[in-house]
Amino acid sequence: MISIKELRKEFTVNDKKIVAVDNLTLDIEKGEIFGVIGYSGAGKSTFIRLLNGLEQPTSGEVFVNDKKFSHMKGESLRIARQKVSMIFQHFNLLWSRTVEENIEFPLEIAGVPKKERKQRVHHLIELVGLKGREKSYPSQLSGGQKQRVGIARALANEPDVLLGDEATSALDPETTDAILDLLVDINERLGITIVLITHEMHVIQKICHRVAVMEDGKIVETGKVLDVFQNPQETITKRFVSQLTGVEDTLPTLETIFQHYPNGSLIQLTFVGQTTEEPVLTELIRNFQVTASVVHGNMNQTKDGPYGTLIVHIDGETKQIHDALQYLQSIDVKAEVLNNGSTNNE
């Protein structure tokens, strides 16, 4: 569906060259919800503008549905971009137009006949849950309703790809979840490929099939969301994962915990899928003659299944602790020994 090869974008600011996207290669499959996450300045927004042709690359190629978007110009680019739509952080609605007129606007530009426009707008209003608000103006809508208008407008030309640039970051948590649920529904009903640019790990966790982590214009890590959660490789990825697990908030207290339990081991356990439902600590205590105290715990649900973490203090004989850790690995529970705020793979 989307193939990106050695993509690079340079800007010159005050005679200084800035590389916003640096040799980026990535493939996004048809019909998946793909997340790109990174902190401010990572190059995410430039990347998404390269995807829909708003920016042209310094070098490299972008293919969407076997069409080469990179370096496409004029009328051919305008027509191609009708199949790659955007939803925006701040909605970008026309304030002098009603809900239905906003949704109809791209159809007018595309020259769609009036009768067909009206039919499609009616269908889209139903799809995004705005029935009864057709004649309302943006100033009369909540933030979530405005974004629903933005989504309906983006779908007006029946695109193959829907791009979201921080599409939920201006919304409260409850509204964010409602919009994310709507995007999942659209993805499943229409089979549309969705690419979400975000700095919020919750967005990735809730609806994405795969994720790419951006830093300094590069993709530093990519994979299935559950795999990345279970085994993050890069420091920045670990920081994002810790936003959900809460481990980062717990680590400063580890030195204090070790002062109270100098002879034990503090273990971070990672559970995925079925193991989240297993009585793991009960088995440790029963079979290995150790004591186990939970210091911190968290459970999250991803698109592909549950993911949980526990920080546990385990005390007992050295051999018993070693055997307990071997048992955890045998049942696919990842165990890391924490030592004064740092981690070492066991």
Coordinates of C-alpha atoms in Angstrom, one line a residue:
M1 CA 0.0 0.0 0.0
I2 CA 2.6 2.6 1.1
S3 CA 6.3 2.1 0.3
I4 CA 8.9 4.6 1.5
K5 CA 12.5 4.2 0.3
E6 CA 15.5 6.2 1.7
L7 CA 13.4 9.3 2.2
R8 CA 15.2 12.5 3.1
K9 CA 14.0 16.1 3.6
E10 CA 16.3 19.0 4.2
F11 CA 15.5 22.6 5.0
T12 CA 17.7 25.6 5.0
V13 CA 17.1 28.1 7.9
N14 CA 19.4 31.1 8.2
D15 CA 22.0 29.4 5.9
K16 CA 22.0 26.3 8.1
K17 CA 20.9 23.0 6.8
I18 CA 18.4 21.1 8.9
V19 CA 17.6 17.4 8.2
A20 CA 14.0 16.8 9.2
V21 CA 13.6 13.3 7.7
D22 CA 16.8 11.3 7.4
N23 CA 17.1 8.2 5.1
L24 CA 13.7 6.8 6.2
T25 CA 12.6 3.4 4.8
L26 CA 9.3 1.9 5.7
D27 CA 6.4 -0.2 4.3
I28 CA 2.8 0.1 5.5
E29 CA 0.4 -2.6 4.6
K30 CA -3.0 -2.2 3.1
G31 CA -5.8 -2.0 5.7
E32 CA -3.7 -1.6 8.8
I33 CA -3.7 1.1 11.4
F34 CA -0.1 2.2 11.6
G35 CA 1.3 4.5 14.3
V36 CA 4.3 6.8 14.1
I37 CA 5.3 8.1 17.5
G38 CA 8.0 10.5 18.5
Y39 CA 8.6 13.6 20.6
S40 CA 8.4 17.2 19.3
G41 CA 11.1 17.8 16.7
A42 CA 11.4 14.1 15.7
G43 CA 10.3 14.9 12.2
K44 CA 6.8 13.3 12.3
S45 CA 4.9 16.2 10.8
T46 CA 7.4 16.6 8.0
F47 CA 7.1 12.9 7.3
I48 CA 3.3 13.0 7.0
R49 CA 3.5 16.0 4.7
L50 CA 5.8 14.0 2.5
L51 CA 3.3 11.1 2.5
N52 CA 0.5 13.2 1.0
G53 CA 2.6 15.4 -1.3
L54 CA 2.4 18.6 0.7
E55 CA 6.2 18.5 0.8
Q56 CA 8.5 17.1 -1.8
P57 CA 11.5 15.1 -0.7
T58 CA 15.1 16.2 -1.1
S59 CA 15.8 12.6 -2.1
G60 CA 14.1 9.2 -1.9
E61 CA 10.8 7.9 -3.0
V62 CA 7.2 7.6 -1.7
F63 CA 4.8 5.2 -3.4
V64 CA 1.1 5.0 -2.5
N65 CA -0.9 2.3 -4.3
D66 CA 2.0 1.9 -6.7
K67 CA 1.8 5.6 -7.6
K68 CA 5.0 7.6 -7.1
F69 CA 4.0 10.6 -4.9
S70 CA 7.5 11.9 -4.6
H71 CA 8.2 14.6 -7.1
M72 CA 4.7 14.4 -8.6
K73 CA 3.4 17.8 -9.5
G74 CA 0.5 19.8 -10.9
E75 CA -2.8 18.2 -11.9
S76 CA -1.5 14.6 -11.5
L77 CA -0.6 15.4 -7.8
R78 CA -4.0 17.0 -7.2
I79 CA -5.8 14.0 -8.5
A80 CA -3.6 11.5 -6.6
R81 CA -4.0 13.4 -3.3
Q82 CA -7.8 12.9 -3.4
K83 CA -7.0 9.3 -2.4
V84 CA -4.8 10.3 0.5
S85 CA -6.8 12.4 3.0
M86 CA -5.8 14.2 6.2
I87 CA -7.4 14.8 9.6
F88 CA -5.8 17.6 11.7
Q89 CA -5.1 18.4 15.3
H90 CA -7.1 21.6 15.2
F91 CA -9.8 20.4 12.8
N92 CA -9.3 23.0 10.1
L93 CA -13.0 23.5 9.5
L94 CA -14.6 26.3 7.5
W95 CA -16.3 28.3 10.2
S96 CA -18.8 30.0 7.9
R97 CA -20.1 26.6 6.7
T98 CA -22.4 24.1 8.4
V99 CA -21.5 20.5 9.2
E100 CA -22.9 19.2 5.9
E101 CA -21.3 22.0 3.9
N102 CA -17.9 21.4 5.4
I103 CA -18.2 17.7 4.5
E104 CA -19.4 18.6 1.0
F105 CA -16.6 21.0 0.3
P106 CA -14.0 18.6 -1.1
L107 CA -16.7 17.0 -3.3
E108 CA -17.5 20.4 -4.8
I109 CA -13.8 20.9 -5.6
A110 CA -13.6 17.5 -7.2
G111 CA -16.6 18.3 -9.4
V112 CA -18.9 15.6 -8.0
P113 CA -22.6 16.2 -9.1
K114 CA -24.9 17.8 -6.5
K115 CA -27.2 14.8 -6.1
E116 CA -24.3 12.5 -5.5
R117 CA -22.7 15.0 -3.1
K118 CA -25.8 15.1 -1.0
Q119 CA -26.1 11.3 -0.9
R120 CA -22.5 10.9 0.1
V121 CA -22.7 13.6 2.8
H122 CA -25.8 12.0 4.3
H123 CA -24.0 8.6 4.5
L124 CA -20.9 10.2 6.1
I125 CA -22.9 12.0 8.7
E126 CA -24.5 8.7 9.7
L127 CA -21.1 7.0 9.7
V128 CA -19.4 9.4 12.1
G129 CA -22.4 9.8 14.4
L130 CA -23.4 13.4 13.7
K131 CA -27.1 12.8 12.7
G132 CA -29.1 15.8 13.8
R133 CA -26.2 18.2 13.6
E134 CA -26.2 18.7 9.9
K135 CA -27.1 22.4 10.0
S136 CA -24.9 23.2 13.0
Y137 CA -21.9 25.5 12.5
P138 CA -18.4 24.6 14.0
S139 CA -18.8 27.2 16.8
Q140 CA -21.8 25.2 18.0
L141 CA -19.9 21.9 18.2
S142 CA -17.8 20.3 20.9
G143 CA -14.2 19.4 20.1
G144 CA -15.1 15.7 19.5
Q145 CA -17.9 16.7 17.2
K146 CA -15.6 19.0 15.2
Q147 CA -13.1 16.2 14.8
R148 CA -16.0 13.9 13.6
V149 CA -16.7 16.5 10.9
G150 CA -13.0 16.6 10.0
I151 CA -13.0 12.8 9.7
A152 CA -16.2 12.8 7.6
R153 CA -14.7 15.5 5.3
A154 CA -11.5 13.5 4.9
L155 CA -13.6 10.5 3.8
A156 CA -15.7 12.4 1.3
N157 CA -13.6 11.5 -1.7
E158 CA -13.4 7.8 -0.7
P159 CA -9.7 7.8 -0.1
D160 CA -7.5 4.7 0.2
V161 CA -5.4 6.2 3.0
L162 CA -6.3 8.4 6.0
L163 CA -3.6 10.3 7.6
G164 CA -3.9 11.8 11.1
D165 CA -1.5 14.4 12.4
E166 CA -1.9 14.5 16.2
A167 CA -5.6 14.1 15.5
T168 CA -6.6 13.6 19.2
S169 CA -4.1 15.7 21.1
A170 CA -6.5 18.6 21.4
L171 CA -9.2 16.4 23.0
D172 CA -9.9 15.3 26.5
P173 CA -9.2 11.6 27.3
E174 CA -12.8 10.4 27.1
T175 CA -13.3 12.2 23.7
T176 CA -10.0 10.8 22.5
D177 CA -11.2 7.3 23.2
A178 CA -14.4 7.9 21.4
I179 CA -12.6 9.2 18.3
L180 CA -10.1 6.3 18.4
D181 CA -13.1 3.9 18.5
L182 CA -14.6 5.7 15.5
L183 CA -11.3 5.3 13.6
V184 CA -11.3 1.5 14.3
D185 CA -14.9 1.3 13.1
I186 CA -14.0 3.1 9.9
N187 CA -10.9 0.9 9.4
E188 CA -12.9 -2.3 9.8
R189 CA -16.0 -1.1 7.7
L190 CA -14.1 0.5 4.8
G191 CA -10.8 -1.4 4.9
I192 CA -9.1 2.0 4.7
T193 CA -5.4 2.2 5.6
I194 CA -4.8 4.7 8.5
V195 CA -1.5 6.3 9.5
L196 CA -1.5 8.2 12.8
I197 CA 1.3 10.6 13.8
T198 CA 1.3 11.1 17.6
H199 CA 3.3 11.7 20.7
E200 CA 0.8 9.8 22.8
M201 CA 1.5 6.2 23.6
H202 CA -2.2 5.7 24.5
V203 CA -3.1 6.2 20.9
I204 CA -0.6 3.5 19.8
Q205 CA -1.7 1.1 22.5
K206 CA -5.4 1.4 21.8
I207 CA -5.8 1.0 18.1
C208 CA -2.6 0.5 16.1
H209 CA -1.5 -2.8 14.6
R210 CA 2.1 -1.7 14.2
V211 CA 4.2 1.2 15.3
A212 CA 7.4 3.0 14.2
V213 CA 9.4 5.2 16.7
M214 CA 10.9 8.3 15.3
E215 CA 13.9 10.2 16.7
D216 CA 16.0 12.9 15.0
G217 CA 14.3 12.3 11.6
K218 CA 14.9 8.5 11.7
I219 CA 12.9 5.4 12.4
V220 CA 14.8 3.9 15.3
E221 CA 12.4 1.0 16.0
T222 CA 9.4 -0.6 14.4
G223 CA 7.2 -3.7 14.9
K224 CA 3.9 -5.0 16.1
V225 CA 2.7 -3.0 19.0
L226 CA 2.6 -5.9 21.4
D227 CA 6.1 -6.9 20.4
V228 CA 7.5 -3.4 20.9
F229 CA 5.7 -3.1 24.3
Q230 CA 7.1 -6.5 25.4
N231 CA 10.7 -5.9 24.3
P232 CA 11.5 -2.3 23.6
Q233 CA 15.1 -2.0 22.3
E234 CA 15.8 1.8 22.1
T235 CA 16.0 4.2 25.0
I236 CA 13.3 6.4 23.5
T237 CA 11.0 3.5 23.0
K238 CA 11.5 2.4 26.7
R239 CA 10.5 6.0 27.7
F240 CA 7.3 5.8 25.7
V241 CA 6.4 2.3 27.0
S242 CA 7.0 3.6 30.6
Q243 CA 4.3 6.2 30.1
L244 CA 1.8 3.4 30.2
T245 CA 3.4 1.0 32.6
G246 CA 4.2 3.7 35.2
V247 CA 7.6 2.1 35.7
E248 CA 9.4 5.4 35.2
D249 CA 7.5 6.9 38.2
T250 CA 8.5 3.9 40.3
L251 CA 12.2 3.7 39.6
P252 CA 13.3 6.7 41.8
T253 CA 12.0 4.8 44.8
L254 CA 14.0 1.6 44.1
E255 CA 17.0 2.6 46.1
T256 CA 14.8 3.1 49.1
I257 CA 13.2 -0.3 48.6
F258 CA 16.6 -2.0 48.4
Q259 CA 17.5 -0.3 51.7
H260 CA 14.5 -2.1 53.3
Y261 CA 15.1 -5.4 51.5
P262 CA 18.9 -5.7 51.1
N263 CA 18.9 -9.5 50.7
G264 CA 16.2 -9.8 48.1
S265 CA 15.8 -9.1 44.4
L266 CA 13.6 -6.5 42.8
I267 CA 12.2 -8.0 39.5
Q268 CA 10.2 -6.3 36.7
L269 CA 7.9 -8.9 35.1
T270 CA 6.3 -8.4 31.7
F271 CA 3.2 -10.4 30.9
V272 CA 1.7 -10.8 27.4
G273 CA -1.5 -12.4 26.2
Q274 CA -2.6 -15.5 28.1
T275 CA 0.1 -15.2 30.8
T276 CA -1.6 -12.1 32.1
E277 CA -4.3 -14.4 33.5
E278 CA -2.0 -16.9 35.1
P279 CA -1.4 -17.0 38.9
V280 CA 2.3 -16.6 38.5
L281 CA 3.2 -15.2 41.9
T282 CA 1.2 -18.0 43.6
E283 CA 3.2 -20.5 41.7
L284 CA 6.5 -18.9 42.7
I285 CA 5.7 -18.9 46.4
R286 CA 4.3 -22.4 46.3
N287 CA 7.0 -24.1 44.3
F288 CA 10.2 -22.2 45.0
Q289 CA 10.1 -21.3 48.7
V290 CA 10.4 -17.6 48.1
T291 CA 8.4 -14.6 49.3
A292 CA 7.0 -12.2 46.7
S293 CA 5.7 -8.7 47.4
V294 CA 4.1 -6.5 44.6
V295 CA 5.7 -3.0 44.5
H296 CA 4.0 -1.8 41.4
G297 CA 1.5 -3.1 38.8
N298 CA -0.1 -2.1 35.6
M299 CA -2.3 -3.7 32.9
N300 CA -2.9 -2.4 29.4
Q301 CA -5.0 -3.6 26.5
T302 CA -3.5 -3.4 23.0
K303 CA -5.1 -4.1 19.6
D304 CA -3.5 -7.6 19.7
G305 CA -4.1 -8.5 23.3
P306 CA -3.3 -7.6 26.9
Y307 CA 0.1 -6.4 28.2
G308 CA 1.0 -6.1 31.9
T309 CA 3.9 -5.3 34.1
L310 CA 4.6 -6.0 37.7
I311 CA 7.5 -4.9 39.9
V312 CA 7.9 -7.5 42.5
H313 CA 10.3 -7.9 45.5
I314 CA 11.4 -11.6 45.7
D315 CA 13.3 -12.9 48.8
G316 CA 14.7 -16.2 49.5
E317 CA 17.8 -18.4 49.0
T318 CA 19.9 -17.4 46.0
K319 CA 19.3 -20.8 44.3
Q320 CA 15.6 -20.5 44.9
I321 CA 15.5 -17.0 43.4
H322 CA 17.5 -18.2 40.4
D323 CA 15.2 -21.2 39.8
A324 CA 12.2 -18.9 40.1
L325 CA 13.5 -16.7 37.4
Q326 CA 14.2 -19.7 35.2
Y327 CA 10.6 -20.8 35.7
L328 CA 9.3 -17.4 34.6
Q329 CA 11.3 -17.5 31.4
S330 CA 10.0 -21.0 30.7
I331 CA 6.4 -19.7 30.7
D332 CA 7.2 -16.7 28.5
V333 CA 7.2 -14.1 31.3
K334 CA 10.0 -11.7 30.7
A335 CA 12.0 -11.0 34.0
E336 CA 14.4 -8.1 34.5
V337 CA 16.4 -7.6 37.7
L338 CA 16.3 -4.0 38.8
N339 CA 19.3 -2.5 40.6
N340 CA 19.1 1.0 42.1
G341 CA 17.1 2.4 39.3
S342 CA 18.8 0.6 36.5
T343 CA 17.9 -2.7 34.7
N344 CA 19.9 -5.7 33.7
N345 CA 18.5 -8.4 31.5
E346 CA 18.2 -11.7 33.3

